[in-house]
Tab-separated table of C-alpha atoms and ligand atoms in Angstrom:
chain	number	residue	atom	x	y	z
W	1	UNK	CA	171.702	201.756	222.602
W	2	UNK	CA	169.015	199.815	221.053
W	3	UNK	CA	171.086	197.742	219.535
W	4	UNK	CA	172.126	195.763	222.824
W	5	UNK	CA	168.707	195.979	223.512
W	6	UNK	CA	167.078	194.422	220.909
W	7	UNK	CA	169.044	190.816	221.265
W	8	UNK	CA	168.039	187.810	223.644
W	9	UNK	CA	170.062	187.454	227.109
W	10	UNK	CA	171.846	185.048	225.606
W	11	UNK	CA	173.387	186.456	222.894
W	12	UNK	CA	173.525	189.947	224.912
W	13	UNK	CA	175.713	187.393	227.505
W	14	UNK	CA	178.031	186.917	224.365
W	15	UNK	CA	177.840	190.697	222.918
W	16	UNK	CA	179.447	191.980	226.064
W	17	UNK	CA	181.819	189.550	226.663
W	18	UNK	CA	183.480	189.638	222.735
W	19	UNK	CA	183.849	193.598	224.220
W	20	UNK	CA	185.513	192.594	227.328
W	21	UNK	CA	188.122	190.058	225.003
W	22	UNK	CA	187.460	190.226	221.828
W	23	UNK	CA	190.645	188.220	221.163
W	24	UNK	CA	188.741	185.326	223.247
W	25	UNK	CA	186.543	185.075	219.504
W	26	UNK	CA	189.394	185.632	217.311
W	27	UNK	CA	192.012	183.248	218.614
W	28	UNK	CA	188.823	180.741	219.850
W	29	UNK	CA	188.619	180.335	216.005
W	30	UNK	CA	190.882	177.269	215.551
W	31	UNK	CA	192.969	177.052	212.394
W	32	UNK	CA	192.440	173.934	210.051
W	33	UNK	CA	195.425	171.885	210.627
W	34	UNK	CA	197.265	171.988	207.732
W	35	UNK	CA	197.403	168.820	205.277
W	36	UNK	CA	198.224	166.426	202.958
W	37	UNK	CA	196.111	165.872	199.661
W	38	UNK	CA	196.353	161.926	199.382
W	39	UNK	CA	195.519	159.617	195.471
W	40	UNK	CA	195.862	156.986	194.959
W	41	UNK	CA	197.016	156.621	191.447
W	42	UNK	CA	198.424	152.915	191.291
W	43	UNK	CA	196.585	149.868	193.995
W	44	UNK	CA	198.505	146.581	193.541
W	45	UNK	CA	196.048	143.588	193.318
W	46	UNK	CA	197.314	141.489	196.474
W	47	UNK	CA	198.740	144.307	199.298
W	48	UNK	CA	200.883	141.932	201.712
W	49	UNK	CA	202.130	144.304	203.873
W	50	UNK	CA	200.947	147.953	204.792
W	51	UNK	CA	203.581	150.770	205.749
W	52	UNK	CA	203.545	151.654	209.088
W	53	UNK	CA	205.854	154.581	211.572
W	54	UNK	CA	209.462	153.478	211.972
W	55	UNK	CA	209.264	151.147	208.552
W	56	UNK	CA	211.796	151.293	206.052
W	57	UNK	CA	210.951	152.386	202.495
W	58	UNK	CA	212.203	152.206	199.413
W	59	UNK	CA	210.224	154.732	196.947
W	60	UNK	CA	211.368	156.270	193.143
W	61	UNK	CA	209.284	159.545	193.568
W	62	UNK	CA	209.070	162.586	191.649
W	63	UNK	CA	208.823	166.206	192.883
W	64	UNK	CA	206.502	169.090	190.672
W	65	UNK	CA	206.291	172.639	191.667
W	66	UNK	CA	202.225	173.561	192.455
W	67	UNK	CA	202.552	176.631	190.767
W	68	UNK	CA	203.627	175.800	186.864
W	69	UNK	CA	204.349	172.183	186.949
W	70	UNK	CA	208.030	172.166	186.987
W	71	UNK	CA	209.921	168.950	188.006
W	72	UNK	CA	212.178	169.762	190.241
W	73	UNK	CA	213.355	166.018	190.753
W	74	UNK	CA	213.450	162.676	189.526
W	75	UNK	CA	214.656	159.254	191.839
W	76	UNK	CA	214.459	157.917	188.157
W	77	UNK	CA	216.147	160.317	185.964
W	78	UNK	CA	218.557	161.608	188.964
W	79	UNK	CA	221.781	162.042	191.105
W	80	UNK	CA	221.943	157.773	190.085
W	81	UNK	CA	218.788	157.012	189.065
W	82	UNK	CA	217.496	155.062	192.646
W	83	UNK	CA	214.765	154.355	194.197
W	84	UNK	CA	215.990	155.699	197.421
W	85	UNK	CA	215.396	154.158	201.546
W	86	UNK	CA	214.143	156.770	204.278
W	87	UNK	CA	211.760	155.601	207.798
W	88	UNK	CA	208.750	156.337	208.130
W	89	UNK	CA	207.636	159.329	210.727
W	90	UNK	CA	210.221	160.459	212.500
W	91	UNK	CA	211.365	163.248	210.087
W	92	UNK	CA	214.450	162.239	208.120
W	93	UNK	CA	211.621	163.062	205.128
W	94	UNK	CA	210.098	165.819	204.281
W	95	UNK	CA	206.524	165.989	207.071
W	96	UNK	CA	204.478	166.164	204.481
W	97	UNK	CA	206.121	162.533	203.302
W	98	UNK	CA	205.637	161.321	206.827
W	99	UNK	CA	201.834	162.312	206.590
W	100	UNK	CA	201.454	160.841	203.398
W	101	UNK	CA	202.792	157.763	202.964
W	102	UNK	CA	201.890	155.956	205.569
W	103	UNK	CA	199.408	152.768	205.023
W	104	UNK	CA	200.385	152.479	202.060
W	105	UNK	CA	201.049	149.102	200.124
W	106	UNK	CA	204.313	148.068	197.937
W	107	UNK	CA	203.780	148.611	194.383
W	108	UNK	CA	201.244	151.288	195.310
W	109	UNK	CA	201.804	154.576	193.371
W	110	UNK	CA	200.127	157.949	195.630
W	111	UNK	CA	200.515	161.245	194.304
W	112	UNK	CA	200.497	164.004	196.901
W	113	UNK	CA	199.892	167.141	197.438
W	114	UNK	CA	202.074	168.953	199.942
W	115	UNK	CA	201.231	172.340	201.139
W	116	UNK	CA	204.710	174.791	202.189
W	117	UNK	CA	204.428	174.124	206.200
W	118	UNK	CA	204.568	170.131	205.612
W	119	UNK	CA	207.200	170.945	202.975
W	120	UNK	CA	210.274	173.644	202.746
W	121	UNK	CA	207.708	176.089	204.310
W	122	UNK	CA	208.044	180.104	203.908
W	123	UNK	CA	211.854	180.052	203.520
W	124	UNK	CA	212.008	177.261	200.373
W	125	UNK	CA	214.705	175.537	199.196
W	126	UNK	CA	217.596	175.412	196.363
W	127	UNK	CA	214.997	174.671	192.974
W	128	UNK	CA	211.835	175.187	195.602
W	129	UNK	CA	210.376	178.768	195.863
W	130	UNK	CA	209.067	180.151	198.926
W	131	UNK	CA	206.314	179.551	200.086
W	132	UNK	CA	206.018	176.436	197.225
W	133	UNK	CA	203.203	173.768	197.686
W	134	UNK	CA	204.720	170.707	196.295
W	135	UNK	CA	202.924	167.300	194.210
W	136	UNK	CA	204.851	164.602	194.708
W	137	UNK	CA	204.229	161.167	192.673
W	138	UNK	CA	205.816	158.179	194.815
W	139	UNK	CA	206.012	154.588	194.229
W	140	UNK	CA	206.292	152.101	197.102
W	141	UNK	CA	208.721	149.911	196.004
W	142	UNK	CA	209.693	147.747	199.218
W	143	UNK	CA	208.304	147.644	203.266
W	144	UNK	CA	211.108	146.639	205.375
W	145	UNK	CA	211.262	146.467	209.269
W	146	UNK	CA	213.303	149.934	210.495
W	147	UNK	CA	216.143	149.318	212.312
W	148	UNK	CA	214.117	149.618	215.993
W	149	UNK	CA	210.770	148.805	215.452
W	150	UNK	CA	208.320	150.564	217.265
W	151	UNK	CA	206.563	147.910	218.425
W	152	UNK	CA	210.087	147.173	220.606
W	153	UNK	CA	210.044	150.766	221.759
W	154	UNK	CA	206.533	150.272	223.541
W	155	UNK	CA	207.529	146.379	224.700
W	156	UNK	CA	209.883	148.502	226.140
W	157	UNK	CA	207.699	151.798	226.892
W	158	UNK	CA	206.635	150.360	230.326
W	159	UNK	CA	204.915	153.273	231.743
W	160	UNK	CA	204.072	154.713	228.088
W	161	UNK	CA	205.615	158.557	228.563
W	162	UNK	CA	207.155	157.976	224.608
W	163	UNK	CA	210.230	157.627	226.320
W	164	UNK	CA	212.660	154.717	228.021
W	165	UNK	CA	214.393	155.886	231.324
W	166	UNK	CA	217.708	153.767	231.764
W	167	UNK	CA	215.376	150.963	234.637
W	168	UNK	CA	212.624	150.136	231.452
W	169	UNK	CA	216.204	149.579	229.196
W	170	UNK	CA	217.707	147.520	232.715
W	171	UNK	CA	214.193	145.714	232.433
W	172	UNK	CA	213.804	144.947	229.588
W	173	UNK	CA	218.303	143.204	228.842
W	174	UNK	CA	217.220	141.074	232.167
W	175	UNK	CA	214.197	140.185	230.384
W	176	UNK	CA	216.278	139.633	226.676
W	177	UNK	CA	218.533	137.986	228.584
W	178	UNK	CA	216.576	135.580	230.858
W	179	UNK	CA	215.381	133.997	227.849
W	180	UNK	CA	217.888	133.337	226.770
W	181	UNK	CA	218.647	131.033	229.625
W	182	UNK	CA	221.446	133.274	231.596
W	183	UNK	CA	220.437	134.714	234.790
W	184	UNK	CA	220.454	138.318	235.505
W	185	UNK	CA	223.260	140.663	236.721
W	186	UNK	CA	222.492	143.458	238.050
W	187	UNK	CA	226.331	144.863	237.657
W	188	UNK	CA	226.169	143.654	234.384
W	189	UNK	CA	223.202	145.315	233.212
W	190	UNK	CA	224.092	148.450	234.257
W	191	UNK	CA	227.547	148.825	232.128
W	192	UNK	CA	225.410	147.857	228.886
W	193	UNK	CA	222.585	150.547	229.719
W	194	UNK	CA	225.221	152.896	230.535
W	195	UNK	CA	226.817	151.895	227.027
W	196	UNK	CA	224.247	152.211	225.695
W	197	UNK	CA	223.062	155.927	226.992
W	198	UNK	CA	226.566	156.884	225.879
W	199	UNK	CA	224.986	156.394	222.375
W	200	UNK	CA	221.704	156.077	222.268
W	201	UNK	CA	220.603	158.888	224.544
W	202	UNK	CA	221.970	161.421	221.898
W	203	UNK	CA	220.795	164.893	223.300
W	204	UNK	CA	221.925	164.188	227.323
W	205	UNK	CA	218.458	164.169	228.858
W	206	UNK	CA	218.266	161.237	230.694
W	207	UNK	CA	216.052	159.136	228.255
W	208	UNK	CA	215.356	157.532	224.641
W	209	UNK	CA	213.436	159.373	222.689
W	210	UNK	CA	210.822	157.144	219.737
W	211	UNK	CA	212.850	160.160	217.140
W	212	UNK	CA	216.742	158.083	219.539
W	213	UNK	CA	215.792	154.871	219.286
W	214	UNK	CA	214.417	154.843	215.708
W	215	UNK	CA	216.905	156.705	214.102
W	216	UNK	CA	219.649	154.101	211.833
W	217	UNK	CA	222.738	155.737	213.062
W	218	UNK	CA	225.645	155.420	210.776
W	219	UNK	CA	227.978	153.421	213.010
W	220	UNK	CA	225.741	150.586	213.724
Q	301	LIG	C1	208.288	177.501	187.058
Q	301	LIG	O1	209.101	178.306	188.327
Q	301	LIG	C2	210.278	178.607	188.774
Q	301	LIG	C3	209.756	179.394	190.402
Q	301	LIG	O2	209.140	179.831	189.959
Q	301	LIG	C4	211.075	178.781	187.972
Q	301	LIG	O3	211.994	178.598	187.908
Q	301	LIG	C5	210.579	178.273	186.862
Q	301	LIG	O4	211.506	178.554	185.816
Q	301	LIG	C6	209.128	178.502	185.922
Q	301	LIG	N1	208.971	177.341	184.987
Q	301	LIG	C7	208.528	177.454	183.600
Q	301	LIG	C8	208.031	176.744	183.008
Q	301	LIG	O5	207.626	178.573	184.016
Q	302	LIG	C1	228.511	139.931	236.900
Q	302	LIG	O1	228.775	140.947	235.891
Q	302	LIG	C2	230.397	141.481	235.717
Q	302	LIG	C3	230.599	142.924	234.960
Q	302	LIG	O2	230.396	142.646	233.871
Q	302	LIG	C4	230.824	140.107	236.302
Q	302	LIG	O3	232.201	141.003	236.848
Q	302	LIG	C5	230.516	139.883	237.060
Q	302	LIG	O4	231.358	138.504	237.507
Q	302	LIG	C6	228.870	138.634	237.558
Q	302	LIG	N1	228.629	138.340	238.207
Q	302	LIG	C7	227.783	136.992	237.660
Q	302	LIG	C8	227.628	136.401	239.006
Q	302	LIG	O5	228.359	136.377	237.286
Q	303	LIG	CA1	209.728	155.092	229.914
Q	304	LIG	CA1	216.987	161.840	224.189
């Protein structure tokens, strides 16, 4: 094998590893993360606040198929012609929206180009053919604090594991009661915690996840 003997020592080692574990070099090549392309179409003069995870956003939007430019939905022309509210970052909307509408000012307009993996995927949906890249023209009309803010979750999550245990919720209640001049009452707090978990811990894993916390329940 004249070919191998001509290689430098390091290259020879790599070559033999490659023969031994060809899969290593295939899977080792990282696939690029799907990205949303963001273009700012309009920036307001004044920006008081930028959208972030857990905020509620009110938007007007138009959605187009990239393939031939067909508009499949417009909040100004379809339905009741009104803008829509949603909570950012909890997969209430397309993943491409959660990624592409962060750090946005009220009054700002963006064009998002969203690959199928962050939209309706290989399957498509309704008017959206399988594997469609989508283009949205989105105007942010208003930002409000989410039903449960990200900040309060982080404050309650004492061990930073991104979920709330019963102890953490109880600790929070105790502090809140003390803040308002009540002496802590373990029995009372435990009853409250059980009630809270009955409603909020939807998957019954004993913890309140970020999603369970941030999601606006219909009954609230
Ligand atoms: C654009 O593509 C969609 C989905 O393939 C199709 O339903 C629609 O008729 C097309 N529109 C035009 C103008 O070609
Ligand atoms: C503590 O809470 C329980 C249940 O709500 C109540 O029955 C009890 O009287 C409270 N104890 C004190 C000391 O306030
Ligand atoms: Ca925790
Ligand atoms: Ca849970």
